[in-house]
Amino acid sequence: MLAAHRRVPVILEPGGDDPVGVGRVLCPLDVHAGLAALAAGPGQPPERIVTVELEQLHPFRLGRPPDRRRDDSEGGVHLAELVPGGAGHSVPKLIGGVLYRLGSVESTQDEAAGLPAGSVVVADHQRSGRGRHGRAWEAPPGSGLFATFVLPPGPLVVFAAGVAAAEACGSQVRLKWPNDLILGDRKLGGVLAEVRGQKALVGVGINLSWAPEGAAMLGQERDALLDRLLPAVEHWAAARPEAIIARWRELSWTLGQEVRVELGSEVVEGIAEDVAPDGALIVAGRRVVAGDVIRVRPSS
């Protein structure tokens, strides 16, 4: 088992010999297997990743262009470090291959794309975060929780992650079909699932200390929220489909309300009656499997 403050040599890009001005911390996909083995040791489980001491880094060819610093000069350090599983977050077995703590990235979805199932990526900032339909998700550095879980694919994975996120946020948070987190009738965050081969990239974004106009923020510390989110995702990712749907119904902000669903050029209006076992929304007796749902007015 690694000592709590042991530094792990990982990657140094050419020209990245000074940490001052480094604008991005990247997930070292090419050395993932080596890091996991180093973390585990004989008979030990993998551990999670944070930062490293610069003087112990060694050059490593990534086969990708060098990053750029904030002053637009080439270079930059690609960093990672391992912390014992008993220190900080406890990463559950199902999602606990390795947890990557990154700085500023394009998106956690992109960083997680090359990682195996069981990995978790958390970033301080996303320069090109995205939501449903490719919409931009932007927030200042350090102002929210931006994470991607690499999970086994399943038809209800976005519902499972939504339930987990709502429970982790607290009892006042509700779920808007299919994947938005709602606090006080305002959007708090959302869940995005992208299936790629034999894995699902499940992104979770939650406003913590900042929110765009008209949205909500939770006002909690990121690490405290992450401590609750990790076991919640562990639980619901392994839950039976009927249990996921039942809990989603209990947390729903949509069901029982009059809604308008925009389906391209078509609009469906009526009461949101139920969620089907496969996650489809039932509006006025009609199945809706995609579209933007707008609540027309709160129920009395």
Coordinates of C-alpha atoms in Angstrom, one line a residue, residues 53-194:
E53 CA 5.6 16.7 -7.4
L54 CA 7.1 18.2 -10.6
E55 CA 10.7 17.2 -9.8
Q56 CA 9.8 13.5 -9.8
L57 CA 8.2 13.6 -13.3
H58 CA 9.9 11.8 -16.2
P59 CA 9.5 12.5 -19.9
F60 CA 6.9 10.2 -21.7
R61 CA 5.8 10.4 -25.3
L62 CA 2.0 10.7 -25.6
G63 CA 1.8 10.7 -29.4
R64 CA -0.3 13.9 -29.2
P65 CA 0.4 17.6 -29.6
P66 CA 1.8 19.4 -26.5
D67 CA -0.7 21.4 -24.4
R68 CA -0.5 25.1 -24.2
R69 CA -0.1 27.4 -21.2
R70 CA -2.3 30.3 -20.4
D71 CA 0.3 32.6 -22.1
D72 CA -0.2 30.5 -25.3
S73 CA 3.3 29.0 -25.1
E74 CA 3.7 25.4 -25.9
G75 CA 4.2 22.9 -23.0
G76 CA 2.3 21.9 -20.0
V77 CA 2.4 19.2 -17.4
H78 CA 0.1 16.1 -17.6
L79 CA -0.2 15.1 -13.9
A80 CA -1.5 12.3 -11.8
E81 CA -0.8 10.9 -8.3
L82 CA -2.2 8.0 -6.2
V83 CA -3.6 8.3 -2.7
P84 CA -4.4 5.3 -0.5
G85 CA -8.0 4.1 -0.7
G86 CA -8.4 4.9 3.0
A87 CA -7.5 8.6 2.5
G88 CA -10.2 10.9 1.2
H89 CA -12.9 9.3 -1.0
S90 CA -13.7 5.7 -0.8
V91 CA -14.2 4.5 -4.4
P92 CA -16.7 1.6 -4.5
K93 CA -15.8 -1.6 -6.2
L94 CA -18.1 -1.3 -9.2
I95 CA -16.9 2.2 -10.2
G96 CA -13.7 2.0 -8.3
G97 CA -11.0 1.2 -10.9
V98 CA -9.3 4.6 -10.6
L99 CA -10.6 8.1 -9.8
Y100 CA -8.9 10.8 -11.8
R101 CA -8.7 14.3 -10.3
L102 CA -8.0 16.7 -13.1
G103 CA -7.7 20.5 -13.5
S104 CA -9.0 22.2 -16.6
V105 CA -10.1 19.9 -19.4
E106 CA -12.2 20.1 -22.6
S107 CA -14.8 17.8 -21.0
T108 CA -14.7 14.9 -18.6
Q109 CA -16.6 12.9 -21.2
D110 CA -13.6 13.3 -23.6
E111 CA -11.1 12.5 -20.9
A112 CA -13.0 9.3 -19.9
A113 CA -13.5 8.0 -23.4
G114 CA -10.3 5.9 -23.5
L115 CA -10.6 4.6 -20.0
P116 CA -11.9 1.2 -19.0
A117 CA -15.2 0.6 -17.1
G118 CA -14.7 1.3 -13.5
S119 CA -13.0 4.6 -13.9
V120 CA -14.2 8.0 -12.7
V121 CA -13.0 11.4 -13.9
V122 CA -13.6 14.6 -11.9
A123 CA -12.4 18.0 -13.2
D124 CA -12.2 21.5 -11.7
H125 CA -13.2 23.1 -14.9
Q126 CA -14.6 22.1 -18.3
R127 CA -13.8 24.4 -21.3
S128 CA -16.2 22.6 -23.6
G129 CA -18.7 20.8 -21.3
R130 CA -21.8 19.6 -23.0
G131 CA -25.3 18.6 -22.2
R132 CA -28.2 17.0 -24.1
H133 CA -28.3 17.6 -27.9
G134 CA -24.7 18.9 -27.8
R135 CA -25.6 22.1 -25.8
A136 CA -22.8 23.8 -24.1
W137 CA -22.4 23.4 -20.3
E138 CA -20.2 26.2 -19.0
A139 CA -19.2 27.2 -15.5
P140 CA -16.3 29.0 -13.8
P141 CA -13.4 26.9 -12.5
G142 CA -14.1 25.3 -9.2
S143 CA -17.8 26.3 -9.2
G144 CA -19.4 22.9 -9.6
L145 CA -19.1 19.1 -9.7
F146 CA -18.1 17.9 -13.2
A147 CA -17.6 14.2 -13.3
T148 CA -17.9 11.2 -15.7
F149 CA -18.4 7.6 -14.6
V150 CA -17.4 4.8 -16.9
L151 CA -20.1 2.2 -16.4
P152 CA -21.4 -0.9 -18.0
P153 CA -24.1 0.2 -20.6
G154 CA -27.8 -0.3 -19.9
P155 CA -31.1 1.1 -21.0
L156 CA -31.7 2.9 -17.6
V157 CA -28.1 4.0 -16.9
V158 CA -29.1 7.7 -17.2
F159 CA -32.0 7.2 -14.8
A160 CA -29.8 5.3 -12.3
A161 CA -27.3 8.1 -12.4
G162 CA -30.0 10.7 -12.0
V163 CA -31.5 9.0 -9.0
A164 CA -28.0 8.7 -7.5
A165 CA -27.2 12.4 -8.1
A166 CA -30.6 13.6 -6.7
E167 CA -30.1 11.5 -3.5
A168 CA -26.5 12.7 -3.1
C169 CA -27.6 16.4 -3.4
G170 CA -30.3 16.1 -0.8
S171 CA -34.0 15.6 -0.1
Q172 CA -35.1 18.8 -1.8
V173 CA -33.7 17.9 -5.2
R174 CA -36.1 16.4 -7.8
L175 CA -35.7 14.9 -11.3
K176 CA -37.1 16.3 -14.5
W177 CA -37.5 13.8 -17.3
P178 CA -35.2 12.5 -18.5
N179 CA -32.0 13.8 -16.9
D180 CA -32.2 17.2 -15.2
L181 CA -31.7 17.9 -11.5
I182 CA -34.2 20.5 -10.2
L183 CA -34.0 22.5 -7.0
G184 CA -36.8 24.9 -6.2
D185 CA -38.3 24.8 -9.8
R186 CA -34.9 25.7 -11.2
K187 CA -32.3 23.6 -13.0
L188 CA -29.5 22.5 -10.7
G189 CA -27.6 20.2 -13.0
G190 CA -28.0 17.3 -15.3
V191 CA -26.9 13.8 -16.3
L192 CA -25.6 12.9 -19.8
A193 CA -25.0 9.3 -21.0
E194 CA -23.1 8.4 -24.1

